[in-house]
PDB file of N, CA and C in Angstrom:
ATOM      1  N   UNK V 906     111.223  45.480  69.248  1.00  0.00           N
ATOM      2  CA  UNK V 906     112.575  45.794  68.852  1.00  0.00           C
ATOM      3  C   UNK V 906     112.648  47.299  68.640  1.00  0.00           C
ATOM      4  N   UNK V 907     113.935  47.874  69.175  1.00  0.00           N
ATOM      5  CA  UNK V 907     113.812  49.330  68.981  1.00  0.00           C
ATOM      6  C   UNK V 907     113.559  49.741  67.524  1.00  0.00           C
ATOM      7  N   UNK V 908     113.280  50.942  67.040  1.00  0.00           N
ATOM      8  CA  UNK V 908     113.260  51.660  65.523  1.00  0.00           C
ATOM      9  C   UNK V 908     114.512  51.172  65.016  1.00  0.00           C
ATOM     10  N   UNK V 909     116.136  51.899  65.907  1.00  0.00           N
ATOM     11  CA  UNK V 909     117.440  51.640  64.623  1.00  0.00           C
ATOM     12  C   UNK V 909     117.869  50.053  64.116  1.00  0.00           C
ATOM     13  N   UNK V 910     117.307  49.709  65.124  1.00  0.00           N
ATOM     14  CA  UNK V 910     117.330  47.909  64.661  1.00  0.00           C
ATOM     15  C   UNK V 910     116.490  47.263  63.483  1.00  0.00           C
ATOM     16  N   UNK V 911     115.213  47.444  64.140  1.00  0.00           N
ATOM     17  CA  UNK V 911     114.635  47.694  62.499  1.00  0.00           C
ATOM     18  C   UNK V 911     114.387  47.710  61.440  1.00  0.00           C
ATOM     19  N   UNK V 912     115.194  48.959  61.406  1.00  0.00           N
ATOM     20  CA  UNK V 912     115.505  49.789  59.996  1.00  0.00           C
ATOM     21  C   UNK V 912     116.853  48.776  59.448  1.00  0.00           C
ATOM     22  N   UNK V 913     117.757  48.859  60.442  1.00  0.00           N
ATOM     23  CA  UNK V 913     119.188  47.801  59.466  1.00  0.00           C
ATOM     24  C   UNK V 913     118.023  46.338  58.944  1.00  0.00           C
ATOM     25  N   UNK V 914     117.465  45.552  59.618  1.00  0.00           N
ATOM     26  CA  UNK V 914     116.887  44.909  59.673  1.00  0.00           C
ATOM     27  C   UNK V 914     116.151  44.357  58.421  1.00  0.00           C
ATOM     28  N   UNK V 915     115.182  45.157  58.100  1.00  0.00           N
ATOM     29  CA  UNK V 915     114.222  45.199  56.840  1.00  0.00           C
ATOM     30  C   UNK V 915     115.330  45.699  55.965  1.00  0.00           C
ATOM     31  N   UNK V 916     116.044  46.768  56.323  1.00  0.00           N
ATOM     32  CA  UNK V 916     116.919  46.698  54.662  1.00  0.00           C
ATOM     33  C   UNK V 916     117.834  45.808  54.378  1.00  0.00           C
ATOM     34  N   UNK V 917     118.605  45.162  55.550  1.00  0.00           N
ATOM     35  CA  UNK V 917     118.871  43.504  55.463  1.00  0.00           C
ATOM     36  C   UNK V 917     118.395  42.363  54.685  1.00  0.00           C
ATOM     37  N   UNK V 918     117.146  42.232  55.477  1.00  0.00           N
ATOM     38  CA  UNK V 918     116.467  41.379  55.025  1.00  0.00           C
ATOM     39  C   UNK V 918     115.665  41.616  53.675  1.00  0.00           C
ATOM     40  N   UNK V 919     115.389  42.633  52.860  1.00  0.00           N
ATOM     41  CA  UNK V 919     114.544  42.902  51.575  1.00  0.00           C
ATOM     42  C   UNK V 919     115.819  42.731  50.622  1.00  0.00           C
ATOM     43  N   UNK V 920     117.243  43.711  51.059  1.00  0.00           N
ATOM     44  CA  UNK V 920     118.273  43.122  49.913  1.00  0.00           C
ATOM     45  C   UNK V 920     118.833  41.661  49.945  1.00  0.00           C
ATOM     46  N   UNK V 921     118.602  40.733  51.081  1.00  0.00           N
ATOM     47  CA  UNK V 921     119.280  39.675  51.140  1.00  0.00           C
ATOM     48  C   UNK V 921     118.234  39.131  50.575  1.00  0.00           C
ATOM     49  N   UNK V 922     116.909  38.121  50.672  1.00  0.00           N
ATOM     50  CA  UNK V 922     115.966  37.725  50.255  1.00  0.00           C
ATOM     51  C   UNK V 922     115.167  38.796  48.930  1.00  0.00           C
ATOM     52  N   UNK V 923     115.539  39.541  48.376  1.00  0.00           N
ATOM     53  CA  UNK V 923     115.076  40.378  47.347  1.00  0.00           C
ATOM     54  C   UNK V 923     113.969  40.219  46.990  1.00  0.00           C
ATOM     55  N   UNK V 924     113.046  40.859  48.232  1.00  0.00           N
ATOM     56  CA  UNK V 924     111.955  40.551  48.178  1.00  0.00           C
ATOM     57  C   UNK V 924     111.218  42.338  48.906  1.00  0.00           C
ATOM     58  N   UNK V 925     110.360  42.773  48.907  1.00  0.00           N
ATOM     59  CA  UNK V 925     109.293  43.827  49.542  1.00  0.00           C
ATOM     60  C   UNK V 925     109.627  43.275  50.642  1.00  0.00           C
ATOM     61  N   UNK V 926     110.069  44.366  51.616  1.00  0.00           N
ATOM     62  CA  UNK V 926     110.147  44.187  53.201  1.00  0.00           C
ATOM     63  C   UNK V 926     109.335  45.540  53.970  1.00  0.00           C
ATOM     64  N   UNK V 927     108.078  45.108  54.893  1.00  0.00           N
ATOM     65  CA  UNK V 927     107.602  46.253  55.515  1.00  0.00           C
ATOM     66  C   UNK V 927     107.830  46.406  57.126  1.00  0.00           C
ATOM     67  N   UNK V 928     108.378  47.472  57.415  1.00  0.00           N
ATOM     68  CA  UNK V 928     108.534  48.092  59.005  1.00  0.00           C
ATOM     69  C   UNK V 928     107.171  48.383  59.034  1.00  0.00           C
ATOM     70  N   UNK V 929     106.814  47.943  60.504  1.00  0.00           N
ATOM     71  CA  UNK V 929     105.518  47.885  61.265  1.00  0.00           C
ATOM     72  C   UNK V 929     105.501  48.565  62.745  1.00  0.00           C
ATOM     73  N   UNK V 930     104.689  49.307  63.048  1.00  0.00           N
ATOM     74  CA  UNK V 930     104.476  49.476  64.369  1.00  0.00           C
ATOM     75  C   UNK V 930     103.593  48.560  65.219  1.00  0.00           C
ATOM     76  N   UNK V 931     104.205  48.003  65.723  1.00  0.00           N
ATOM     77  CA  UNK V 931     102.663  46.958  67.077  1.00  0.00           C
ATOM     78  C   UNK V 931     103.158  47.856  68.487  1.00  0.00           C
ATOM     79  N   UNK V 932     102.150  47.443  69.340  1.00  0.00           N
ATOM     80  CA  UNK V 932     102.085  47.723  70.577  1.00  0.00           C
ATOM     81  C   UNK V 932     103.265  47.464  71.531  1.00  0.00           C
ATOM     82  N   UNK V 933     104.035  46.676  70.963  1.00  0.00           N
ATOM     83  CA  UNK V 933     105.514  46.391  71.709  1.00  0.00           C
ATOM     84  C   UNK V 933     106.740  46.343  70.466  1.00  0.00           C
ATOM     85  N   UNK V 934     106.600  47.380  70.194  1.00  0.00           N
ATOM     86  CA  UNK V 934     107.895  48.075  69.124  1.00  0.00           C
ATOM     87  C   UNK V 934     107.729  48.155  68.119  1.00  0.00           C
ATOM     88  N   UNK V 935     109.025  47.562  67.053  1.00  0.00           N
ATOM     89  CA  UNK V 935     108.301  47.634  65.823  1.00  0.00           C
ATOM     90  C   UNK V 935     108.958  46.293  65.127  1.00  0.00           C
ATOM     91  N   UNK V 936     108.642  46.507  64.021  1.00  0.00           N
ATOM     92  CA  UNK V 936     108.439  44.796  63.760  1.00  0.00           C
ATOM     93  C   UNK V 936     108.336  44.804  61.992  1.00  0.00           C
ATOM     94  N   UNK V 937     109.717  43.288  61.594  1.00  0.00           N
ATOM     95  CA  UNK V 937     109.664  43.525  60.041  1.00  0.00           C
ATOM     96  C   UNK V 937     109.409  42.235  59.456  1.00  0.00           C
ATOM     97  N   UNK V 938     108.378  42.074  58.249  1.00  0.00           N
ATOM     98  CA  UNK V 938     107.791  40.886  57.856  1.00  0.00           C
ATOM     99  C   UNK V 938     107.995  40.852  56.066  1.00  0.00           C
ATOM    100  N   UNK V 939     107.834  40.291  55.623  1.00  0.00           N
ATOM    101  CA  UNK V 939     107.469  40.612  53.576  1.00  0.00           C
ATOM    102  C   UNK V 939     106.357  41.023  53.736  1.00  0.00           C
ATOM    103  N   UNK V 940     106.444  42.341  52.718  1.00  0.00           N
ATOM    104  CA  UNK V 940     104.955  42.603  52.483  1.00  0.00           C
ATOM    105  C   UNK V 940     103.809  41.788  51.938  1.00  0.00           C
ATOM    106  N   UNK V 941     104.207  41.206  51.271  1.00  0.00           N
ATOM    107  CA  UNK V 941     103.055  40.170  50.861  1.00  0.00           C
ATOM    108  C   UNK V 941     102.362  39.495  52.039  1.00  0.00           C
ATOM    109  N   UNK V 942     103.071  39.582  53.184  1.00  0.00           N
ATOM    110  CA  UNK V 942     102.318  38.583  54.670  1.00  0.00           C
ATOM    111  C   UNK V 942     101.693  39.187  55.138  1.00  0.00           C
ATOM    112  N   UNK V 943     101.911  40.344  54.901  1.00  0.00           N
ATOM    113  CA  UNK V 943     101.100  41.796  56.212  1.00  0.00           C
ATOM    114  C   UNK V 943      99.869  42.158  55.442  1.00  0.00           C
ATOM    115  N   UNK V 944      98.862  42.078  56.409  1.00  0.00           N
ATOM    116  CA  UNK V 944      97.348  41.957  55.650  1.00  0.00           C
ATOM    117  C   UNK V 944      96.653  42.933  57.385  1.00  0.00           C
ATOM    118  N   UNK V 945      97.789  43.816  58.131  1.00  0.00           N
ATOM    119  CA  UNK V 945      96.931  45.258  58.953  1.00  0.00           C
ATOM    120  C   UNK V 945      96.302  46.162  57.973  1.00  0.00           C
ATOM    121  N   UNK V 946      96.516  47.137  59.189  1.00  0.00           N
ATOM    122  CA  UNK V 946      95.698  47.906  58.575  1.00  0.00           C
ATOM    123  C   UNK V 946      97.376  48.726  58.590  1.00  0.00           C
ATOM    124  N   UNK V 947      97.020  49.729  56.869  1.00  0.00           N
ATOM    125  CA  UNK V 947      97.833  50.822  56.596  1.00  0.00           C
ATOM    126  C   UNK V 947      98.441  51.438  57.306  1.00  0.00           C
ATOM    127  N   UNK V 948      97.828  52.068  58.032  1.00  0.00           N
ATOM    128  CA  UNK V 948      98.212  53.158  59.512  1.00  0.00           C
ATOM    129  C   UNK V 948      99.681  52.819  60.203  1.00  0.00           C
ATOM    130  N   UNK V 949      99.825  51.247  60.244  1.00  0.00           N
ATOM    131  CA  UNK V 949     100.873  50.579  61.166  1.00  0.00           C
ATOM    132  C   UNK V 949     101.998  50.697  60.213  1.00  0.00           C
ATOM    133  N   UNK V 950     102.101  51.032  58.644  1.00  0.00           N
ATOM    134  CA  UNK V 950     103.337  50.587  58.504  1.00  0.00           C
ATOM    135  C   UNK V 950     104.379  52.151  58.706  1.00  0.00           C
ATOM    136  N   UNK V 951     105.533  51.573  58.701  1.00  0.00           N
ATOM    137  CA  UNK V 951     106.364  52.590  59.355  1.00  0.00           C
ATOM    138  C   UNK V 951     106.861  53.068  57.666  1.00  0.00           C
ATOM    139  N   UNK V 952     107.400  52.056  57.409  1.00  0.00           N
ATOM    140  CA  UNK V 952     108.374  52.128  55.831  1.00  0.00           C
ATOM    141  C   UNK V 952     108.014  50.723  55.153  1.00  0.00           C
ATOM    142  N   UNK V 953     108.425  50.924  53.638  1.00  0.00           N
ATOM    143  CA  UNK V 953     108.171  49.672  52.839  1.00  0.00           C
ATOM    144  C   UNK V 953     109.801  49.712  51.989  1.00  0.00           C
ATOM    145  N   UNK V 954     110.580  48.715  52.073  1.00  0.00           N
ATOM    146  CA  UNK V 954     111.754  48.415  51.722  1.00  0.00           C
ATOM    147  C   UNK V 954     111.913  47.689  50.716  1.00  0.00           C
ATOM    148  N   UNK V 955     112.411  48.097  49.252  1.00  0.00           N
ATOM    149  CA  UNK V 955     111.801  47.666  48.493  1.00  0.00           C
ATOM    150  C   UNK V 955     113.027  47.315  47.145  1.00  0.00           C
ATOM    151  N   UNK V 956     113.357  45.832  47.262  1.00  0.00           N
ATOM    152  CA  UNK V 956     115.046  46.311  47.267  1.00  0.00           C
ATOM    153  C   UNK V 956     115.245  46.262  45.306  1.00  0.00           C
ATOM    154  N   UNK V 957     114.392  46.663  44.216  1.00  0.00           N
ATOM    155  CA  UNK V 957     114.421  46.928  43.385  1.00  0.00           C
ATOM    156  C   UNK V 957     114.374  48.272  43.098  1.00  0.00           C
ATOM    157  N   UNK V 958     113.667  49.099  44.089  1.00  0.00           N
ATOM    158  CA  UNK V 958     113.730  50.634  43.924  1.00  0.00           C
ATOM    159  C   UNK V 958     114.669  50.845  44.304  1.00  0.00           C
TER     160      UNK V 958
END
């Protein structure tokens, strides 16, 4: 999925489910999960969405 998609995306999804949402880079775009699921390595994440901050 492109970057600007994304980005609406995870901040979508972290304020709707009010939960830690992390943007990821993989090898075919980028990609948004709860942080609690994502167990890569550091390097990949793009942003952490974090809808209490």
């Amino acid at each position: 999925m492109p970057l600007s998609l994304a980005q609406r995306r995870a901040y979508d999804l972290a304020k709707t489910l009010m939960i830690c949402v992390v943007l990821i880079q993989t090898d075919s775009g980028y990609g948004v999960m709860p942080a609690s699921e994502f167990d890569g390595p550091a390097e990949a994440i793009v942003h952490e969405y974090d809808p209490f901050g």
